[in-house]
Amino acid sequence: MDFTPTAEQEAARELAARIFGDLSTPERLAGLGGDSDGELWKALSGAGLTAAVEETGLLGLVLMLEEQGRTTAQVPFAASCVYGLLAVAAHGTPAQRERLLPGLRDGSAVAAGAFPARGGIVISDHGGPDAAGPSGGPGARARLTGTVPWVPWLRDATQVLVAVRETGETAGSGAGRRTRSAGGAPEPVHSLWMVSAGEAGCEPVELTAPWSAGRLVLDGTPAERIGGPEAYGDVLAAARIAFAGLQAGVCAGSLARAVEYTNGREQFGRPLAAKQGVQLRAADAHMDIESIKVTSYEAAWRRDAGLEHRSHALTAAWWASEGGKRAVHAGQHLHGGMGADLDHPVHRHFLWGRQIDGYLGAGGELLEELGALLAAVPGPRAETGPATGRGATEGSTS
């Protein structure tokens, strides 16, 4: 495996770093409050970075999200690319790709993701006279009803990719039909549906980090199916990998601020950075950050190469959750009393780190899912299918 970025990926990362660094300054972020930065989003889209994700792949997106995380820039870059651009490009029908991708490429459309499939959304009406495919198949039409307590970036979205956990004795037909486990219990079936944000209800919700979230309310809302039974697992894994990459940048930015602060702050005539305890704490945070980076790089590389990557996505998510939490706590702690200042820039990294930790799911849950996945594999190198377990956001509000 070679994680050296291609020339295109490196160019995209450098351009993203320049745009984020120029526009997402602490002063500008303080003025935004909890809102997204529309000017920054236009700059990213105008520079072709949203469209570039199709060419640079998930690894290229991870590299760009690292740069976003370093500045905690308030734009829906990860959500729109994972739940919109990459999901439609990989699993949309030709008609869906032709209709949805142009807006997602140029940034005029923004996607959010109601993930994972918790059971709060149900299919209230299958098919209909405008059905574009067989019931339960790609391109099928349906109506969705239910609520999702919070969806990141929903207030900015034009489309929402909704994950549905179908709980009836049968779910769909053909390839989407429910199967039964060895014990006779019906296995859960997950499906993806795209809805127009303009036809859905959105009630503003404030999260730990300023992610322009909202409560999604669907009441017989028209929806079209994206992909077949494999789509949910693929998008779920891609989301875990992308947000792990974002977490690597958030933590790296926090540590960089701590290093600058401890080198500039003196105590008894010596910089705080000269103290062994400070060095050890920073070194531990650095190792956590490197672990997040290498696991997210490997998982993204494997997905781009068409290799099995579900267990690798879970590993990256676990490191981002557990290691990321430790790293942002260390960054704030190394600022001493200044770290308790809610207006200090390092506090933003702390909030983002904790938000991503919750969004990816508790570390124990991720390990449980990873253990179950590994136990089900018949051989140490066997390939496995898409993920259908607990998802990238479950446990995030606890």
mmCIF file of N, CA, C and O in Angstrom, residues 7 11 13 18 31 34 38 44 48 52 61 95 110 126 183 194-195 236-238 241 244 246 252 278 303 318 337 347:
data_model
loop_
_atom_site.group_PDB
_atom_site.id
_atom_site.type_symbol
_atom_site.label_atom_id
_atom_site.label_comp_id
_atom_site.label_asym_id
_atom_site.label_seq_id
_atom_site.Cartn_x
_atom_site.Cartn_y
_atom_site.Cartn_z
ATOM 1 N N ALA A 7 -0.505 13.511 -7.899
ATOM 2 C CA ALA A 7 -0.320 14.940 -8.168
ATOM 3 C C ALA A 7 -1.637 15.693 -8.059
ATOM 4 O O ALA A 7 -1.693 16.820 -7.533
ATOM 5 N N ALA A 11 -2.421 18.578 -5.278
ATOM 6 C CA ALA A 11 -2.814 19.910 -5.731
ATOM 7 C C ALA A 11 -4.129 20.332 -5.091
ATOM 8 O O ALA A 11 -4.295 21.493 -4.682
ATOM 9 N N ARG A 13 -5.311 19.276 -2.195
ATOM 10 C CA ARG A 13 -5.068 19.556 -0.785
ATOM 11 C C ARG A 13 -4.423 20.937 -0.602
ATOM 12 O O ARG A 13 -4.819 21.685 0.299
ATOM 13 N N ARG A 18 -4.999 26.547 1.224
ATOM 14 C CA ARG A 18 -4.881 27.993 0.993
ATOM 15 C C ARG A 18 -6.229 28.693 1.183
ATOM 16 O O ARG A 18 -6.309 29.751 1.827
ATOM 17 N N GLY A 31 -17.405 35.882 14.053
ATOM 18 C CA GLY A 31 -18.513 36.666 13.529
ATOM 19 C C GLY A 31 -19.635 35.835 12.947
ATOM 20 O O GLY A 31 -20.771 36.305 12.831
ATOM 21 N N GLY A 34 -23.206 30.521 14.815
ATOM 22 C CA GLY A 34 -23.514 29.140 14.475
ATOM 23 C C GLY A 34 -23.866 28.924 13.025
ATOM 24 O O GLY A 34 -24.274 27.819 12.645
ATOM 25 N N GLY A 38 -21.184 31.041 3.890
ATOM 26 C CA GLY A 38 -21.602 30.980 2.492
ATOM 27 C C GLY A 38 -20.525 31.453 1.529
ATOM 28 O O GLY A 38 -20.361 30.891 0.440
ATOM 29 N N LEU A 44 -14.846 27.595 -2.347
ATOM 30 C CA LEU A 44 -14.459 26.197 -2.552
ATOM 31 C C LEU A 44 -15.055 25.644 -3.843
ATOM 32 O O LEU A 44 -14.367 24.983 -4.631
ATOM 33 N N GLY A 48 -13.447 24.692 -7.855
ATOM 34 C CA GLY A 48 -13.595 23.346 -8.400
ATOM 35 C C GLY A 48 -13.290 22.232 -7.428
ATOM 36 O O GLY A 48 -13.153 21.075 -7.833
ATOM 37 N N ALA A 52 -13.918 18.267 -7.799
ATOM 38 C CA ALA A 52 -12.669 17.497 -7.878
ATOM 39 C C ALA A 52 -12.736 16.179 -7.116
ATOM 40 O O ALA A 52 -11.941 15.277 -7.379
ATOM 41 N N LEU A 61 -10.582 13.420 -0.864
ATOM 42 C CA LEU A 61 -11.505 14.130 0.012
ATOM 43 C C LEU A 61 -10.986 14.144 1.443
ATOM 44 O O LEU A 61 -11.046 15.174 2.129
ATOM 45 N N ALA A 95 -30.153 8.390 -14.933
ATOM 46 C CA ALA A 95 -31.012 9.575 -14.880
ATOM 47 C C ALA A 95 -30.759 10.385 -13.614
ATOM 48 O O ALA A 95 -30.750 11.622 -13.645
ATOM 49 N N VAL A 110 -26.569 21.254 -2.094
ATOM 50 C CA VAL A 110 -25.868 20.766 -0.908
ATOM 51 C C VAL A 110 -26.643 19.577 -0.357
ATOM 52 O O VAL A 110 -27.873 19.652 -0.204
ATOM 53 N N HIS A 126 -45.342 2.713 -0.991
ATOM 54 C CA HIS A 126 -44.425 2.188 -1.993
ATOM 55 C C HIS A 126 -44.927 2.527 -3.387
ATOM 56 O O HIS A 126 -46.116 2.460 -3.676
ATOM 57 N N GLY A 183 -30.790 -18.205 13.052
ATOM 58 C CA GLY A 183 -31.711 -18.415 14.158
ATOM 59 C C GLY A 183 -33.158 -18.169 13.796
ATOM 60 O O GLY A 183 -34.029 -18.295 14.649
ATOM 61 N N MET A 194 -33.441 9.615 -1.453
ATOM 62 C CA MET A 194 -33.134 11.034 -1.565
ATOM 63 C C MET A 194 -34.438 11.825 -1.559
ATOM 64 O O MET A 194 -35.369 11.518 -2.309
ATOM 65 N N VAL A 195 -34.488 12.830 -0.681
ATOM 66 C CA VAL A 195 -35.657 13.703 -0.618
ATOM 67 C C VAL A 195 -35.208 15.137 -0.829
ATOM 68 O O VAL A 195 -34.050 15.495 -0.544
ATOM 69 N N LEU A 236 -22.220 4.389 4.338
ATOM 70 C CA LEU A 236 -21.909 4.422 5.764
ATOM 71 C C LEU A 236 -20.404 4.342 5.997
ATOM 72 O O LEU A 236 -19.832 5.107 6.781
ATOM 73 N N ALA A 237 -19.732 3.420 5.304
ATOM 74 C CA ALA A 237 -18.282 3.295 5.453
ATOM 75 C C ALA A 237 -17.571 4.549 4.966
ATOM 76 O O ALA A 237 -16.626 5.037 5.602
ATOM 77 N N ALA A 238 -18.015 5.104 3.843
ATOM 78 C CA ALA A 238 -17.385 6.319 3.321
ATOM 79 C C ALA A 238 -17.550 7.483 4.294
ATOM 80 O O ALA A 238 -16.634 8.293 4.477
ATOM 81 N N ILE A 241 -15.088 7.118 7.167
ATOM 82 C CA ILE A 241 -13.728 7.448 6.745
ATOM 83 C C ILE A 241 -13.563 8.952 6.581
ATOM 84 O O ILE A 241 -12.563 9.537 7.023
ATOM 85 N N ALA A 244 -13.508 10.727 9.891
ATOM 86 C CA ALA A 244 -12.250 10.444 10.573
ATOM 87 C C ALA A 244 -11.154 11.359 10.040
ATOM 88 O O ALA A 244 -10.321 11.868 10.810
ATOM 89 N N LEU A 246 -11.614 14.326 8.761
ATOM 90 C CA LEU A 246 -11.914 15.644 9.315
ATOM 91 C C LEU A 246 -11.413 15.752 10.749
ATOM 92 O O LEU A 246 -10.833 16.774 11.157
ATOM 93 N N ALA A 252 -5.093 17.980 14.716
ATOM 94 C CA ALA A 252 -3.811 18.567 14.332
ATOM 95 C C ALA A 252 -3.818 20.076 14.557
ATOM 96 O O ALA A 252 -2.819 20.659 15.006
ATOM 97 N N VAL A 278 4.830 18.481 29.661
ATOM 98 C CA VAL A 278 4.194 19.091 28.488
ATOM 99 C C VAL A 278 4.595 18.330 27.228
ATOM 100 O O VAL A 278 3.760 18.031 26.361
ATOM 101 N N ARG A 303 -11.045 1.744 -0.344
ATOM 102 C CA ARG A 303 -12.326 1.964 -1.020
ATOM 103 C C ARG A 303 -12.102 2.428 -2.455
ATOM 104 O O ARG A 303 -12.767 1.957 -3.380
ATOM 105 N N TRP A 318 -12.988 4.283 15.034
ATOM 106 C CA TRP A 318 -12.645 4.082 16.442
ATOM 107 C C TRP A 318 -11.494 4.983 16.856
ATOM 108 O O TRP A 318 -11.542 5.625 17.912
ATOM 109 N N GLY A 337 -4.908 27.775 31.936
ATOM 110 C CA GLY A 337 -6.113 28.562 32.200
ATOM 111 C C GLY A 337 -6.729 29.138 30.946
ATOM 112 O O GLY A 337 -7.954 29.301 30.864
ATOM 113 N N HIS A 347 -10.723 26.359 21.857
ATOM 114 C CA HIS A 347 -11.981 25.791 22.344
ATOM 115 C C HIS A 347 -12.848 25.311 21.184
ATOM 116 O O HIS A 347 -13.604 24.346 21.332
#
